[in-house]
GROMACS .gro file of C-alpha atoms in nm:
model
  391
    1MET     CA    1  -1.165  -4.453   1.407
    2SER     CA    2  -0.788  -4.433   1.357
    3ALA     CA    3  -0.831  -4.299   1.004
    4PHE     CA    4  -1.025  -4.003   1.136
    5GLN     CA    5  -0.825  -3.922   1.448
    6GLY     CA    6  -0.722  -3.559   1.462
    7VAL     CA    7  -0.941  -3.454   1.170
    8ASP     CA    8  -1.280  -3.418   1.330
    9GLU     CA    9  -1.245  -3.038   1.331
   10ARG     CA   10  -1.044  -2.994   1.011
   11PRO     CA   11  -1.148  -2.996   0.646
   12CYS     CA   12  -1.012  -3.276   0.430
   13ASP     CA   13  -0.839  -3.195   0.105
   14CYS     CA   14  -0.677  -3.399  -0.165
   15PHE     CA   15  -0.415  -3.384  -0.436
   16TYR     CA   16  -0.519  -3.502  -0.779
   17ARG     CA   17  -0.231  -3.635  -0.983
   18ARG     CA   18  -0.263  -3.791  -1.328
   19ALA     CA   19  -0.102  -4.132  -1.313
   20THR     CA   20   0.187  -4.183  -1.553
   21LYS     CA   21   0.194  -4.564  -1.539
   22ARG     CA   22  -0.175  -4.615  -1.585
   23SER     CA   23  -0.439  -4.509  -1.835
   24SER     CA   24  -0.411  -4.140  -1.929
   25GLU     CA   25  -0.762  -4.091  -1.796
   26ASP     CA   26  -0.693  -4.242  -1.452
   27LEU     CA   27  -0.655  -4.008  -1.158
   28ILE     CA   28  -0.494  -4.085  -0.827
   29CYS     CA   29  -0.666  -3.912  -0.537
   30VAL     CA   30  -0.477  -3.880  -0.209
   31THR     CA   31  -0.658  -3.723   0.086
   32TYR     CA   32  -0.493  -3.559   0.388
   33ASP     CA   33  -0.581  -3.295   0.647
   34ARG     CA   34  -0.541  -2.947   0.503
   35PRO     CA   35  -0.307  -2.818   0.779
   36PHE     CA   36  -0.064  -3.103   0.719
   37ILE     CA   37  -0.074  -3.057   0.340
   38GLN     CA   38  -0.009  -2.684   0.381
   39LYS     CA   39   0.274  -2.744   0.623
   40GLY     CA   40   0.447  -2.968   0.368
   41LEU     CA   41   0.392  -2.718   0.085
   42LYS     CA   42   0.526  -2.429   0.291
   43ALA     CA   43   0.837  -2.635   0.361
   44GLY     CA   44   0.894  -2.651  -0.016
   45ASN     CA   45   0.776  -3.008  -0.066
   46ARG     CA   46   0.626  -3.054  -0.414
   47ILE     CA   47   0.629  -3.437  -0.419
   48CYS     CA   48   0.312  -3.640  -0.365
   49PRO     CA   49   0.381  -3.863  -0.060
   50ARG     CA   50   0.191  -4.153  -0.218
   51THR     CA   51   0.293  -4.148  -0.585
   52GLN     CA   52   0.634  -3.977  -0.537
   53GLN     CA   53   0.559  -3.767  -0.844
   54VAL     CA   54   0.598  -3.390  -0.876
   55LEU     CA   55   0.271  -3.205  -0.817
   56SER     CA   56   0.147  -3.015  -1.121
   57HIS     CA   57  -0.008  -2.750  -0.891
   58THR     CA   58  -0.061  -2.679  -0.523
   59ILE     CA   59  -0.428  -2.585  -0.521
   60LEU     CA   60  -0.606  -2.800  -0.264
   61THR     CA   61  -0.932  -2.963  -0.370
   62PRO     CA   62  -1.186  -3.032  -0.094
   63ASN     CA   63  -1.276  -3.402  -0.064
   64HIS     CA   64  -1.647  -3.367   0.004
   65LEU     CA   65  -1.705  -3.743   0.029
   66VAL     CA   66  -1.455  -3.793   0.311
   67ARG     CA   67  -1.570  -3.474   0.476
   68GLU     CA   68  -1.928  -3.599   0.472
   69MET     CA   69  -1.817  -3.934   0.622
   70ILE     CA   70  -1.638  -3.750   0.902
   71SER     CA   71  -1.937  -3.526   0.955
   72GLN     CA   72  -2.171  -3.825   0.982
   73TRP     CA   73  -1.932  -4.005   1.217
   74CYS     CA   74  -1.917  -3.698   1.445
   75LYS     CA   75  -2.294  -3.652   1.433
   76ASN     CA   76  -2.354  -4.015   1.539
   77ARG     CA   77  -2.130  -3.960   1.841
   78GLY     CA   78  -2.256  -3.617   1.939
   79ILE     CA   79  -1.937  -3.434   1.841
   80GLU     CA   80  -1.975  -3.079   1.711
   81LEU     CA   81  -1.795  -3.025   1.381
   82SER     CA   82  -1.682  -2.678   1.270
   83ASP     CA   83  -1.845  -2.537   0.958
   84PRO     CA   84  -1.581  -2.592   0.685
   85VAL     CA   85  -1.700  -2.286   0.495
   86LEU     CA   86  -1.615  -2.068   0.792
   87LEU     CA   87  -1.294  -2.249   0.880
   88VAL     CA   88  -0.993  -2.028   0.815
   89ASN     CA   89  -0.657  -2.177   0.724
   90GLU     CA   90  -0.327  -2.037   0.846
   91ASP     CA   91  -0.309  -1.801   0.549
   92GLY     CA   92  -0.636  -1.639   0.654
   93ILE     CA   93  -0.841  -1.777   0.364
   94THR     CA   94  -1.175  -1.948   0.411
   95GLU     CA   95  -1.297  -2.224   0.182
   96SER     CA   96  -1.564  -1.995   0.040
   97GLU     CA   97  -1.300  -1.727  -0.037
   98ARG     CA   98  -1.080  -1.982  -0.210
   99ASP     CA   99  -1.374  -2.103  -0.418
  100HIS     CA  100  -1.457  -1.742  -0.504
  101PHE     CA  101  -1.096  -1.685  -0.615
  102LEU     CA  102  -1.112  -1.985  -0.849
  103SER     CA  103  -1.446  -1.874  -0.991
  104LEU     CA  104  -1.303  -1.528  -1.067
  105LEU     CA  105  -1.013  -1.684  -1.257
  106GLN     CA  106  -1.259  -1.895  -1.459
  107LYS     CA  107  -1.449  -1.578  -1.554
  108MET     CA  108  -1.129  -1.438  -1.707
  109SER     CA  109  -1.187  -1.682  -1.994
  110SER     CA  110  -1.551  -1.575  -2.045
  111GLY     CA  111  -1.700  -1.284  -2.237
  112LEU     CA  112  -1.588  -0.922  -2.199
  113PRO     CA  113  -1.848  -0.820  -1.935
  114GLU     CA  114  -1.754  -1.114  -1.711
  115GLN     CA  115  -1.383  -1.049  -1.764
  116LYS     CA  116  -1.418  -0.684  -1.668
  117GLU     CA  117  -1.616  -0.769  -1.356
  118ALA     CA  118  -1.370  -1.040  -1.248
  119ALA     CA  119  -1.061  -0.830  -1.321
  120LYS     CA  120  -1.194  -0.537  -1.120
  121GLU     CA  121  -1.269  -0.761  -0.822
  122LEU     CA  122  -0.931  -0.935  -0.840
  123ARG     CA  123  -0.764  -0.594  -0.846
  124SER     CA  124  -0.955  -0.491  -0.535
  125LEU     CA  125  -0.900  -0.818  -0.346
  126THR     CA  126  -0.526  -0.834  -0.416
  127LYS     CA  127  -0.489  -0.473  -0.306
  128ARG     CA  128  -0.670  -0.520   0.025
  129MET     CA  129  -0.583  -0.878   0.120
  130PRO     CA  130  -0.227  -1.018   0.121
  131SER     CA  131  -0.376  -1.367   0.149
  132PHE     CA  132  -0.532  -1.328  -0.196
  133ARG     CA  133  -0.194  -1.229  -0.338
  134ALA     CA  134  -0.050  -1.548  -0.192
  135LEU     CA  135  -0.317  -1.759  -0.363
  136PHE     CA  136  -0.165  -1.677  -0.704
  137GLY     CA  137   0.154  -1.850  -0.598
  138GLU     CA  138  -0.024  -2.179  -0.533
  139SER     CA  139  -0.082  -2.272  -0.896
  140ILE     CA  140   0.114  -2.241  -1.216
  141HIS     CA  141  -0.216  -2.180  -1.396
  142ALA     CA  142  -0.344  -1.882  -1.194
  143ILE     CA  143  -0.136  -1.609  -1.360
  144PRO     CA  144  -0.194  -1.735  -1.718
  145GLN     CA  145  -0.568  -1.737  -1.640
  146LEU     CA  146  -0.545  -1.380  -1.511
  147LEU     CA  147  -0.361  -1.265  -1.824
  148SER     CA  148  -0.565  -1.459  -2.079
  149PRO     CA  149  -0.781  -1.158  -2.185
  150LEU     CA  150  -0.466  -0.959  -2.273
  151SER     CA  151  -0.275  -1.241  -2.437
  152GLU     CA  152  -0.541  -1.397  -2.655
  153GLY     CA  153  -0.630  -1.084  -2.853
  154LYS     CA  154  -0.998  -1.168  -2.862
  155PHE     CA  155  -1.142  -0.828  -2.931
  156GLU     CA  156  -1.164  -0.671  -3.276
  157ASP     CA  157  -1.111  -0.323  -3.135
  158GLY     CA  158  -0.801  -0.426  -2.940
  159ILE     CA  159  -0.758  -0.464  -2.566
  160HIS     CA  160  -1.023  -0.292  -2.358
  161PRO     CA  161  -0.842  -0.008  -2.170
  162GLU     CA  162  -1.026  -0.057  -1.841
  163LEU     CA  163  -0.973  -0.432  -1.847
  164GLN     CA  164  -0.603  -0.387  -1.926
  165GLU     CA  165  -0.563  -0.143  -1.638
  166ASP     CA  166  -0.728  -0.378  -1.389
  167VAL     CA  167  -0.521  -0.679  -1.498
  168ILE     CA  168  -0.190  -0.486  -1.498
  169THR     CA  169  -0.270  -0.336  -1.157
  170THR     CA  170  -0.348  -0.683  -1.024
  171LEU     CA  171  -0.004  -0.791  -1.144
  172LEU     CA  172   0.142  -0.496  -0.954
  173ASN     CA  173  -0.043  -0.605  -0.641
  174LEU     CA  174   0.084  -0.962  -0.680
  175SER     CA  175   0.444  -0.848  -0.726
  176ILE     CA  176   0.440  -0.676  -0.387
  177HIS     CA  177   0.418  -1.020  -0.222
  178ASP     CA  178   0.780  -1.131  -0.176
  179ASN     CA  179   0.708  -1.498  -0.240
  180ASN     CA  180   0.545  -1.409  -0.573
  181LYS     CA  181   0.826  -1.204  -0.729
  182LYS     CA  182   1.014  -1.490  -0.892
  183HIS     CA  183   0.700  -1.681  -0.990
  184VAL     CA  184   0.536  -1.372  -1.145
  185ALA     CA  185   0.844  -1.255  -1.339
  186GLU     CA  186   0.917  -1.601  -1.476
  187SER     CA  187   0.562  -1.659  -1.598
  188PRO     CA  188   0.614  -1.640  -1.977
  189MET     CA  189   0.352  -1.375  -2.057
  190VAL     CA  190   0.412  -1.132  -1.769
  191ILE     CA  191   0.714  -0.926  -1.881
  192PRO     CA  192   0.602  -0.897  -2.248
  193LEU     CA  193   0.255  -0.781  -2.141
  194LEU     CA  194   0.403  -0.530  -1.894
  195ILE     CA  195   0.624  -0.393  -2.173
  196GLU     CA  196   0.321  -0.371  -2.402
  197ALA     CA  197   0.130  -0.187  -2.129
  198LEU     CA  198   0.416   0.064  -2.096
  199GLN     CA  199   0.364   0.157  -2.460
  200SER     CA  200  -0.007   0.128  -2.527
  201GLY     CA  201  -0.210   0.160  -2.207
  202THR     CA  202  -0.373   0.454  -2.034
  203ILE     CA  203  -0.129   0.665  -1.834
  204GLN     CA  204  -0.246   0.490  -1.515
  205THR     CA  205  -0.186   0.152  -1.675
  206ARG     CA  206   0.157   0.259  -1.797
  207SER     CA  207   0.250   0.394  -1.456
  208ASN     CA  208   0.136   0.074  -1.284
  209ALA     CA  209   0.327  -0.138  -1.536
  210ALA     CA  210   0.642   0.058  -1.449
  211ALA     CA  211   0.569   0.014  -1.078
  212ALA     CA  212   0.528  -0.362  -1.130
  213LEU     CA  213   0.865  -0.381  -1.306
  214PHE     CA  214   1.016  -0.186  -1.016
  215THR     CA  215   0.884  -0.423  -0.750
  216LEU     CA  216   0.975  -0.734  -0.952
  217SER     CA  217   1.329  -0.603  -1.006
  218ALA     CA  218   1.399  -0.633  -0.633
  219LEU     CA  219   1.536  -0.981  -0.720
  220ASP     CA  220   1.870  -0.986  -0.905
  221SER     CA  221   1.754  -1.270  -1.127
  222ASN     CA  222   1.452  -1.061  -1.226
  223LYS     CA  223   1.673  -0.760  -1.305
  224ALA     CA  224   1.854  -0.970  -1.563
  225LEU     CA  225   1.532  -1.116  -1.702
  226ILE     CA  226   1.360  -0.778  -1.735
  227GLY     CA  227   1.666  -0.617  -1.891
  228LYS     CA  228   1.705  -0.893  -2.150
  229SER     CA  229   1.335  -0.862  -2.236
  230GLY     CA  230   1.388  -0.506  -2.362
  231ALA     CA  231   1.195  -0.320  -2.091
  232LEU     CA  232   1.444  -0.034  -2.054
  233LYS     CA  233   1.372   0.122  -2.393
  234PRO     CA  234   0.996   0.177  -2.332
  235LEU     CA  235   1.071   0.286  -1.973
  236ILE     CA  236   1.311   0.553  -2.101
  237ALA     CA  237   1.057   0.656  -2.368
  238LEU     CA  238   0.792   0.698  -2.097
  239LEU     CA  239   1.040   0.898  -1.888
  240ASP     CA  240   1.103   1.120  -2.189
  241GLU     CA  241   0.730   1.191  -2.219
  242GLY     CA  242   0.748   1.338  -1.870
  243HIS     CA  243   0.393   1.267  -1.754
  244PRO     CA  244   0.382   1.362  -1.382
  245LEU     CA  245   0.176   1.055  -1.288
  246ALA     CA  246   0.432   0.811  -1.428
  247MET     CA  247   0.768   0.981  -1.368
  248LYS     CA  248   0.841   0.853  -1.018
  249ASP     CA  249   0.750   0.490  -1.090
  250VAL     CA  250   0.947   0.494  -1.416
  251ALA     CA  251   1.256   0.649  -1.253
  252SER     CA  252   1.241   0.394  -0.970
  253ALA     CA  253   1.221   0.105  -1.217
  254ILE     CA  254   1.515   0.236  -1.424
  255PHE     CA  255   1.724   0.290  -1.110
  256ASN     CA  256   1.664  -0.062  -0.983
  257LEU     CA  257   1.736  -0.222  -1.319
  258CYS     CA  258   2.058  -0.024  -1.369
  259ILE     CA  259   2.215  -0.172  -1.060
  260THR     CA  260   2.347  -0.447  -1.288
  261HIS     CA  261   2.628  -0.360  -1.532
  262GLU     CA  262   2.452  -0.524  -1.827
  263ASN     CA  263   2.144  -0.309  -1.777
  264LYS     CA  264   2.356   0.007  -1.749
  265ALA     CA  265   2.490  -0.067  -2.096
  266ARG     CA  266   2.136  -0.122  -2.225
  267ALA     CA  267   2.011   0.202  -2.067
  268VAL     CA  268   2.296   0.405  -2.220
  269ARG     CA  269   2.235   0.245  -2.560
  270ASP     CA  270   1.862   0.327  -2.535
  271GLY     CA  271   1.920   0.699  -2.470
  272ALA     CA  272   1.897   0.724  -2.091
  273VAL     CA  273   2.171   0.987  -2.051
  274ARG     CA  274   2.020   1.234  -2.297
  275THR     CA  275   1.670   1.192  -2.154
  276ILE     CA  276   1.782   1.225  -1.791
  277LEU     CA  277   1.990   1.538  -1.854
  278LYS     CA  278   1.698   1.697  -2.037
  279LYS     CA  279   1.466   1.633  -1.744
  280ILE     CA  280   1.721   1.760  -1.490
  281ARG     CA  281   1.757   2.083  -1.689
  282ASN     CA  282   1.378   2.117  -1.676
  283ARG     CA  283   1.393   2.054  -1.297
  284MET     CA  284   1.174   1.744  -1.318
  285HIS     CA  285   1.226   1.477  -1.049
  286VAL     CA  286   1.584   1.590  -1.003
  287ASP     CA  287   1.643   1.375  -0.691
  288GLU     CA  288   1.560   1.044  -0.858
  289LEU     CA  289   1.726   1.127  -1.191
  290LEU     CA  290   2.053   1.242  -1.034
  291ALA     CA  291   2.069   0.908  -0.852
  292ILE     CA  292   2.035   0.724  -1.185
  293LEU     CA  293   2.293   0.950  -1.350
  294ALA     CA  294   2.540   0.883  -1.068
  295MET     CA  295   2.486   0.510  -1.113
  296LEU     CA  296   2.536   0.529  -1.490
  297SER     CA  297   2.861   0.724  -1.443
  298SER     CA  298   3.040   0.396  -1.375
  299HIS     CA  299   2.989   0.309  -1.743
  300PRO     CA  300   3.254   0.462  -1.976
  301LYS     CA  301   3.015   0.526  -2.265
  302ALA     CA  302   2.775   0.708  -2.033
  303VAL     CA  303   3.055   0.933  -1.901
  304GLU     CA  304   3.162   1.017  -2.255
  305GLU     CA  305   2.805   1.103  -2.349
  306MET     CA  306   2.758   1.319  -2.039
  307GLY     CA  307   3.058   1.528  -2.139
  308GLU     CA  308   2.933   1.569  -2.495
  309LEU     CA  309   2.580   1.666  -2.383
  310GLY     CA  310   2.687   1.946  -2.148
  311ALA     CA  311   2.645   1.771  -1.815
  312VAL     CA  312   2.920   1.976  -1.644
  313PRO     CA  313   2.748   2.320  -1.642
  314CYS     CA  314   2.413   2.154  -1.572
  315LEU     CA  315   2.544   1.973  -1.263
  316LEU     CA  316   2.737   2.274  -1.137
  317ARG     CA  317   2.417   2.476  -1.149
  318VAL     CA  318   2.233   2.210  -0.951
  319ILE     CA  319   2.503   2.217  -0.681
  320ARG     CA  320   2.468   2.595  -0.652
  321GLU     CA  321   2.091   2.595  -0.641
  322THR     CA  322   1.993   2.288  -0.439
  323ASN     CA  323   1.985   2.254  -0.060
  324CYS     CA  324   1.973   1.875  -0.077
  325GLY     CA  325   2.298   1.718   0.042
  326ARG     CA  326   2.235   1.394  -0.146
  327ASN     CA  327   2.181   1.579  -0.475
  328LYS     CA  328   2.504   1.775  -0.426
  329GLU     CA  329   2.682   1.447  -0.353
  330ASN     CA  330   2.554   1.279  -0.669
  331CYS     CA  331   2.644   1.583  -0.879
  332ILE     CA  332   3.002   1.611  -0.752
  333ALA     CA  333   3.051   1.235  -0.789
  334VAL     CA  334   2.949   1.252  -1.156
  335LEU     CA  335   3.161   1.563  -1.213
  336HIS     CA  336   3.463   1.390  -1.057
  337THR     CA  337   3.425   1.098  -1.296
  338ILE     CA  338   3.374   1.321  -1.603
  339CYS     CA  339   3.678   1.533  -1.525
  340LEU     CA  340   3.902   1.232  -1.467
  341ASN     CA  341   3.808   1.101  -1.810
  342ASP     CA  342   3.800   1.427  -2.008
  343ARG     CA  343   4.068   1.692  -1.950
  344THR     CA  344   3.886   1.943  -2.169
  345LYS     CA  345   3.632   1.992  -1.888
  346TRP     CA  346   3.884   2.131  -1.641
  347LYS     CA  347   3.849   2.479  -1.788
  348GLU     CA  348   3.476   2.489  -1.706
  349ILE     CA  349   3.544   2.363  -1.354
  350ARG     CA  350   3.816   2.625  -1.296
  351GLU     CA  351   3.593   2.908  -1.421
  352GLU     CA  352   3.313   2.788  -1.192
  353GLU     CA  353   3.549   2.776  -0.896
  354ASN     CA  354   3.692   3.120  -0.966
  355THR     CA  355   3.347   3.275  -1.006
  356TYR     CA  356   3.140   3.101  -0.737
  357GLY     CA  357   3.375   2.888  -0.526
  358THR     CA  358   3.128   2.602  -0.571
  359ILE     CA  359   3.377   2.318  -0.533
  360SER     CA  360   3.556   2.472  -0.232
  361GLU     CA  361   3.229   2.529  -0.051
  362LEU     CA  362   3.131   2.165  -0.103
  363ALA     CA  363   3.476   2.045   0.010
  364GLN     CA  364   3.416   2.223   0.340
  365ASN     CA  365   3.045   2.172   0.406
  366GLY     CA  366   2.927   1.871   0.205
  367THR     CA  367   2.866   1.513   0.308
  368SER     CA  368   3.176   1.301   0.371
  369ARG     CA  369   3.158   1.163   0.017
  370SER     CA  370   3.099   1.511  -0.128
  371LYS     CA  371   3.402   1.645   0.060
  372ARG     CA  372   3.617   1.362  -0.071
  373LYS     CA  373   3.511   1.408  -0.435
  374ALA     CA  374   3.531   1.789  -0.419
  375SER     CA  375   3.876   1.776  -0.260
  376GLY     CA  376   3.987   1.538  -0.535
  377ILE     CA  377   3.877   1.786  -0.800
  378LEU     CA  378   4.049   2.078  -0.620
  379ASP     CA  379   4.371   1.877  -0.593
  380ARG     CA  380   4.360   1.815  -0.967
  381LEU     CA  381   4.295   2.183  -1.035
  382ASN     CA  382   4.590   2.288  -0.820
  383ARG     CA  383   4.814   2.028  -0.983
  384THR     CA  384   4.713   2.156  -1.327
  385VAL     CA  385   4.794   2.514  -1.225
  386ASN     CA  386   5.133   2.412  -1.081
  387LEU     CA  387   5.219   2.214  -1.394
  388THR     CA  388   5.127   2.517  -1.608
  389HIS     CA  389   5.350   2.748  -1.401
  390THR     CA  390   5.635   2.497  -1.413
  391ALA     CA  391   5.609   2.469  -1.786
   0.00000   0.00000   0.00000
């Protein structure tokens, strides 16, 4: 009786752990109530309480034998036992849903028709149900199983476009779940396959790959990992293509990654400044691209390149034409940095001020940061004029 106290209405689950001090084929099975196992796992405990060994995964395996013993014990005593298939754990997942999840992962190693069917359903489930996203964090094997059709190169004609899109979009869905971000990014195949998808997928696949990199880059450790993996170059290439469906996701990913100094250097090296200025001149996603340009302006090489590529007249025109205070602020901040580092640009600024009064207007009516940067430029202009007269 004591062994079953408190479990008459709960499913029993067990950890399977291959014993290290016994035969390689021996398995140690330890059975506990699911709620108590989950509570320990959620607290970060990855040690088996019986063997004191690290668990190789955290997927719970139903112990049907013990469950049947409990069921029979309850039946003999007239106690009603909840249907374990309908029993929902604290993550909102039923046993049947968990079994279905595992069966879908197994199908990802089957033939192409089964893979396509499973990938499409996993995409749908991880979009609609946060609890299904969380399931991928319970096992180190779940993500490799999901990605196996893309990583194994099984098909003579290459990766099936529809299958690739469903798998990459599932990765995007998983990366939205905060607890998954580190696990997903550090899975060995994820970043390389996302980079491959940026270059070779359908435009929807490429856009979703960029969006996945954006959500994963919310963690600083992931920013470094993604940058080192070479993701910025294909992101900038996709930005240069200018496809409307992908532009916003790509710009968001580049912005997030360039928060770190190392990634700013990589972005500048991979042609970000030239591409961004070209798109701003074509009035494409000006808001997002100005924000990236302002961030890159803290890198000396980027500032030098902006001056060489004609950023000054381009940004002055944006200030005149836009009604967006944030865009004006980003423009004047970049101009302030360029002019401090390149005295040859003061002539263009002075001509702009004499013709349109652009800087003075911003010094009076801009945001607090815009006023500060514009006033700094005006002070420099006045100092230059006074020095000229003195000379």
